Short mmCIF file of C-alpha atoms and ligand atoms in Angstrom, two decimals:
data_model
loop_
_atom_site.label_atom_id
_atom_site.label_comp_id
_atom_site.label_asym_id
_atom_site.label_seq_id
_atom_site.Cartn_x
_atom_site.Cartn_y
_atom_site.Cartn_z
CA MET A 106 0.00 0.00 0.00
CA ALA A 107 1.43 3.36 -0.96
CA GLN A 108 0.91 7.00 -0.22
CA LEU A 109 -1.19 7.85 -3.23
CA GLN A 110 -2.80 11.17 -3.81
CA ARG A 111 -6.18 11.41 -5.49
CA LEU A 112 -7.01 13.58 -8.46
CA ALA A 113 -10.41 14.13 -10.06
CA ILE A 114 -10.20 13.69 -13.83
CA ALA A 115 -12.81 15.04 -16.25
CA PRO A 116 -14.07 12.77 -19.08
CA PHE A 117 -12.32 14.79 -21.82
CA GLN A 118 -8.94 14.16 -20.17
CA PHE A 119 -9.06 10.38 -20.74
CA ARG A 120 -7.50 9.41 -24.07
CA ASP A 121 -6.41 5.91 -25.17
CA GLY A 122 -5.49 4.65 -21.74
CA GLN A 123 -3.89 7.95 -20.87
CA ILE A 124 -4.75 11.02 -18.87
CA ILE A 125 -3.93 14.44 -20.25
CA LEU A 126 -3.22 16.63 -17.22
CA THR A 127 -4.45 20.21 -16.96
CA VAL A 128 -2.01 22.98 -16.09
CA GLU A 129 -3.42 23.13 -12.53
CA GLN A 130 -3.04 19.37 -12.11
CA GLN A 131 0.52 19.50 -13.40
CA HIS A 132 1.31 22.21 -10.87
CA TYR A 133 -0.33 20.20 -8.09
CA LEU A 134 1.38 16.88 -8.88
CA LEU A 135 4.82 18.21 -9.74
CA ARG A 136 5.20 21.28 -7.54
CA VAL A 137 2.94 20.72 -4.54
CA LEU A 138 3.30 16.95 -4.19
CA ARG A 139 6.72 16.82 -5.88
CA LEU A 140 5.91 13.70 -7.89
CA ARG A 141 8.35 12.58 -10.57
CA LYS A 142 8.07 10.53 -13.75
CA GLY A 143 7.09 6.96 -12.79
CA ASP A 144 5.36 8.04 -9.55
CA ARG A 145 1.78 6.95 -9.09
CA PHE A 146 -1.44 8.61 -8.03
CA ILE A 147 -5.13 7.83 -8.01
CA ALA A 148 -7.30 9.22 -10.79
CA ILE A 149 -11.02 9.46 -10.03
CA ASP A 150 -13.31 9.62 -13.03
CA ALA A 151 -16.69 11.35 -13.25
CA ARG A 152 -18.51 8.18 -12.15
CA GLY A 153 -16.45 7.92 -8.98
CA GLN A 154 -14.35 4.97 -10.21
CA TRP A 155 -10.74 5.03 -9.01
CA TRP A 156 -7.80 4.21 -11.29
CA LEU A 157 -4.15 3.70 -10.52
CA ALA A 158 -2.24 6.16 -12.72
CA GLN A 159 1.46 6.63 -13.35
CA LEU A 160 3.09 9.89 -14.31
CA GLU A 161 4.65 9.61 -17.79
CA ASP A 162 5.91 13.10 -18.27
CA ALA A 163 4.99 16.57 -17.07
CA SER A 164 1.67 16.62 -18.88
CA SER A 165 0.38 13.06 -19.06
CA ALA A 166 -0.14 9.90 -17.03
CA GLN A 167 -0.82 6.30 -17.95
CA ILE A 168 -3.78 4.41 -16.51
CA LYS A 169 -2.62 1.14 -14.96
CA GLU A 170 -5.62 -0.57 -13.36
CA PRO A 171 -8.94 0.07 -11.58
CA ILE A 172 -8.84 0.31 -7.78
CA ASP A 173 -11.58 -0.96 -5.51
CA ALA A 174 -12.18 1.96 -3.14
CA LYS A 175 -14.73 0.39 -0.83
CA THR A 176 -13.21 1.50 2.47
CA GLU A 177 -12.39 5.04 1.33
CA LEU A 178 -14.53 8.09 2.00
CA PRO A 179 -16.30 9.57 -1.05
CA VAL A 180 -14.81 12.96 -0.16
CA GLU A 181 -11.20 14.03 -0.04
CA VAL A 182 -10.17 15.50 3.31
CA THR A 183 -7.04 17.54 3.94
CA LEU A 184 -6.40 18.26 7.60
CA ILE A 185 -4.19 21.20 8.48
CA VAL A 186 -3.13 20.59 12.06
CA ALA A 187 -1.10 23.10 14.07
CA LEU A 188 1.61 20.97 15.65
CA PRO A 189 0.86 20.21 19.27
CA LYS A 190 3.63 19.92 21.85
CA GLY A 191 5.32 16.61 22.61
CA SER A 192 4.28 13.49 20.76
CA GLY A 193 0.58 14.33 20.52
CA PHE A 194 0.76 14.48 16.74
CA ASP A 195 1.43 10.72 16.58
CA GLU A 196 -2.07 10.05 17.88
CA VAL A 197 -3.59 12.63 15.53
CA VAL A 198 -1.98 10.85 12.56
CA ARG A 199 -3.04 7.41 13.75
CA GLN A 200 -6.64 8.25 14.57
CA THR A 201 -7.43 10.50 11.63
CA THR A 202 -5.94 7.87 9.30
CA GLU A 203 -8.33 5.33 10.79
CA LEU A 204 -11.14 7.79 10.16
CA GLY A 205 -10.29 8.24 6.49
CA VAL A 206 -8.17 11.41 6.12
CA THR A 207 -6.55 11.90 2.69
CA MET A 208 -3.77 14.33 3.51
CA ILE A 209 -2.32 15.80 6.69
CA VAL A 210 -0.43 19.08 6.68
CA PRO A 211 1.45 19.76 9.94
CA ALA A 212 1.33 23.53 10.42
CA LEU A 213 3.62 25.87 12.31
CA SER A 214 1.38 28.56 13.73
CA GLN A 215 2.11 31.73 15.67
CA ARG A 216 1.63 29.89 18.94
CA THR A 217 3.58 26.74 17.95
CA LEU A 218 7.13 27.63 17.29
CA ILE A 219 8.89 24.30 17.62
CA LYS A 220 10.03 22.96 14.30
CA PRO A 221 10.09 19.15 14.40
CA SER A 222 13.12 17.15 13.25
CA PRO A 223 13.07 15.45 9.81
CA GLN A 224 12.92 12.07 11.61
CA LYS A 225 9.49 13.05 12.87
CA LEU A 226 8.07 13.16 9.35
CA ALA A 227 9.35 9.65 8.62
CA ARG A 228 7.85 8.49 11.92
CA TRP A 229 4.44 10.00 11.11
CA GLN A 230 4.50 8.37 7.68
CA ARG A 231 5.22 5.02 9.32
CA ILE A 232 2.37 5.52 11.77
CA ALA A 233 0.00 6.45 8.91
CA THR A 234 1.03 3.33 6.97
CA GLU A 235 0.39 1.07 9.96
CA ALA A 236 -2.93 2.71 10.74
CA ALA A 237 -4.06 2.50 7.10
CA GLU A 238 -3.27 -1.20 7.02
CA GLN A 239 -4.96 -1.80 10.34
CA SER A 240 -8.16 -0.10 9.23
CA GLU A 241 -8.05 -1.80 5.79
CA ARG A 242 -7.82 1.33 3.74
CA GLN A 243 -6.89 1.38 0.06
CA ILE A 244 -4.47 4.28 0.42
CA VAL A 245 -2.09 5.69 2.98
CA PRO A 246 -2.68 9.39 3.64
CA VAL A 247 0.01 11.75 2.43
CA ILE A 248 1.75 13.69 5.19
CA LEU A 249 3.48 16.84 4.03
CA GLU A 250 6.47 18.47 5.66
CA PRO A 251 5.61 20.99 8.38
CA VAL A 252 4.99 24.45 6.90
CA PRO A 253 4.01 27.81 8.38
CA PHE A 254 0.23 28.22 8.45
CA SER A 255 0.51 31.54 6.60
CA THR A 256 2.40 29.82 3.75
CA ILE A 257 -0.30 27.17 3.47
CA LEU A 258 -2.99 29.85 3.25
CA SER A 259 -1.15 31.81 0.57
CA SER A 260 -0.53 28.75 -1.59
CA LEU A 261 -4.10 27.50 -1.22
CA SER A 262 -5.82 30.70 -2.15
CA GLN A 263 -4.39 30.48 -5.67
CA GLU A 264 -5.36 26.88 -6.28
CA VAL A 265 -8.82 26.58 -4.86
CA SER A 266 -10.43 29.02 -7.25
CA GLN A 267 -10.68 26.12 -9.72
CA GLU A 268 -12.49 23.76 -7.36
CA ALA A 269 -15.77 23.47 -5.53
CA ASN A 270 -13.89 23.19 -2.27
CA MET A 271 -15.04 23.55 1.28
CA GLN A 272 -12.59 25.15 3.64
CA PHE A 273 -13.08 25.38 7.37
CA ILE A 274 -11.08 26.66 10.31
CA CYS A 275 -12.05 25.31 13.73
CA VAL A 276 -12.28 28.10 16.25
CA ALA A 277 -12.87 27.40 19.95
CA ARG A 278 -15.22 29.92 21.65
CA GLY A 279 -17.22 32.40 19.61
CA GLU A 280 -20.45 32.11 17.69
CA SER A 281 -19.48 30.13 14.61
CA ASN A 282 -21.89 27.61 13.09
CA HIS A 283 -21.31 24.00 14.02
CA LEU A 284 -19.20 22.02 11.55
CA LEU A 285 -21.97 19.40 11.34
CA THR A 286 -24.52 21.95 10.10
CA CYS A 287 -22.10 23.31 7.49
CA LEU A 288 -21.26 19.82 6.22
CA GLN A 289 -24.87 18.76 5.96
CA GLU A 290 -25.72 21.88 3.94
CA LYS A 291 -22.83 21.24 1.59
CA LYS A 292 -23.77 17.60 1.20
CA LEU A 293 -27.33 18.53 0.32
CA ALA A 294 -26.12 21.09 -2.21
CA ASN A 295 -24.23 18.31 -3.98
CA ILE A 296 -26.83 15.58 -3.62
CA ASP A 297 -26.41 14.42 -7.22
CA GLY A 298 -22.79 13.59 -6.29
CA LYS A 299 -21.52 15.15 -9.51
CA LYS A 300 -18.74 17.19 -7.97
CA ASN A 301 -15.64 15.67 -6.45
CA ILE A 302 -15.75 17.21 -3.00
CA LYS A 303 -12.57 18.35 -1.36
CA ILE A 304 -12.67 19.43 2.24
CA ILE A 305 -9.85 21.34 3.86
CA ILE A 306 -10.10 21.80 7.60
CA ALA A 307 -7.67 23.48 9.99
CA THR A 308 -7.32 22.98 13.74
CA GLY A 309 -5.18 25.12 16.02
CA PRO A 310 -2.51 24.54 18.69
CA GLU A 311 -2.91 24.36 22.51
CA GLY A 312 -2.83 28.16 22.73
CA GLY A 313 -5.38 28.53 19.93
CA TRP A 314 -5.14 30.55 16.70
CA THR A 315 -4.24 34.24 16.98
CA PRO A 316 -6.89 36.72 15.77
CA ALA A 317 -4.55 37.57 12.85
CA GLU A 318 -4.42 33.92 11.78
CA ILE A 319 -8.20 33.64 11.84
CA GLU A 320 -8.46 36.83 9.76
CA HIS A 321 -5.91 35.53 7.27
CA ALA A 322 -7.81 32.25 7.00
CA ARG A 323 -11.09 34.08 6.42
CA ALA A 324 -9.44 36.10 3.67
CA ALA A 325 -8.37 32.80 2.08
CA ARG A 326 -12.05 31.75 2.18
CA PHE A 327 -11.95 29.51 5.23
CA GLN A 328 -15.23 29.47 7.09
CA PRO A 329 -14.86 29.53 10.91
CA VAL A 330 -16.70 26.60 12.50
CA SER A 331 -17.43 25.27 15.97
CA LEU A 332 -17.03 21.70 17.20
CA GLY A 333 -19.33 22.24 20.16
CA ARG A 334 -19.44 24.30 23.34
CA ARG A 335 -16.57 22.70 25.18
CA ILE A 336 -12.91 23.51 24.57
CA LEU A 337 -11.25 20.46 23.06
CA ARG A 338 -7.56 19.70 23.29
CA ALA A 339 -5.47 20.40 20.21
CA VAL A 340 -5.14 16.63 19.65
CA THR A 341 -8.86 15.96 20.10
CA ALA A 342 -10.20 18.61 17.69
CA PRO A 343 -8.88 17.02 14.43
CA VAL A 344 -10.27 13.62 15.45
CA VAL A 345 -13.70 15.10 16.16
CA ALA A 346 -13.68 17.02 12.87
CA MET A 347 -12.77 13.86 10.92
CA SER A 348 -15.46 11.82 12.70
CA LEU A 349 -18.10 14.36 11.74
CA ILE A 350 -17.01 14.43 8.10
CA ALA A 351 -16.96 10.63 7.87
CA ALA A 352 -20.36 10.36 9.54
CA VAL A 353 -22.00 12.89 7.24
CA TRP A 354 -20.71 11.25 4.07
CA GLU A 355 -21.21 7.66 5.16
CA SER A 356 -24.72 7.97 6.57
CA ASN A 357 -27.64 8.45 4.22
CA ASN A 358 -30.52 8.98 6.56
CA PHE A 359 -30.06 12.53 7.79
CA ILE A 360 -31.59 13.87 4.58
CA GLU A 361 -35.05 12.59 5.48
CA THR A 362 -34.99 14.40 8.81
CA PHE A 363 -34.40 17.81 7.22
N1 SAH B 720 -6.40 27.69 24.36
C1 SAH B 720 -7.48 28.00 23.46
C2 SAH B 720 -8.12 26.74 22.93
C3 SAH B 720 -7.25 25.95 22.03
S1 SAH B 720 -7.94 24.42 21.66
C4 SAH B 720 -8.54 28.79 24.21
O1 SAH B 720 -8.55 28.75 25.42
O2 SAH B 720 -9.35 29.42 23.54
C5 SAH B 720 -6.98 23.91 20.29
C6 SAH B 720 -7.64 24.01 18.96
O3 SAH B 720 -8.68 23.03 18.87
C7 SAH B 720 -8.33 25.33 18.64
O4 SAH B 720 -7.44 26.26 18.07
C8 SAH B 720 -9.40 24.91 17.64
O5 SAH B 720 -8.89 24.81 16.32
C9 SAH B 720 -9.79 23.53 18.13
N2 SAH B 720 -10.95 23.53 19.02
C10 SAH B 720 -10.99 23.15 20.32
N3 SAH B 720 -12.25 23.23 20.81
C11 SAH B 720 -13.02 23.66 19.79
C12 SAH B 720 -14.41 23.92 19.65
N4 SAH B 720 -15.25 23.76 20.65
N5 SAH B 720 -14.86 24.34 18.45
C13 SAH B 720 -14.00 24.51 17.41
N6 SAH B 720 -12.69 24.29 17.49
C14 SAH B 720 -12.19 23.85 18.65
#
């Protein structure tokens, strides 16, 4: 099982067993994920079928075989998690992998200043691999190198304009809508399942986000959301957020109760 990133591919991009990549996809695969010729990723077609694809050159990929995605969530979830102190991140990686996360971005925020050693990244990747195997997933989530939160926001704001993304920032205290309500609305808006949904959700460190970080996130079109009235620990919040996302997309019956 490998760390494979997913990519939604439109029907016109499939040609004779090949995928012709758009400029945005090329940027994403080569610059953001740093894939090289011969590296593999998952292509998702308009019917939701997954395919193993291999990068041929900068602008095309070859389709290798279909993938049975039965234990994967129908939505792609990127978690941006401000690094907690100590080894708390190990548990975040393990538990959110079990819950179906697609990508984890460890963030350095204004109130987390410790930069972890490179060995930490290898350790988190190992933990993600074990957890993915344990929970019988088809892919191992990708874990990126730790980056400043502000850098993540600046790079995202350019890319997302192309997508029907949902972006949330979890904010303890305050009057934000509950994440569950926001997710249910979004799910209803896409009830025909035609769009490949990508969710990006950020959780803060022990000391919380600074007001400036929340403002910056809002400017990058992140919607502030609540996870309930109690203050959760930095390591609990990502797990709760992932559980809500998985529950909304894997249960079908909430629609009737609306
Ligand atoms: N020390 C801060 C709380 C930090 S909790 C304070 O006293 O305000 C760590 C992170 O978990 C927060 O930045 C937020 O992203 C998330 N979080 C915790 N509880 C939450 C809640 N009830 N709703 C939304 N996010 C929450």
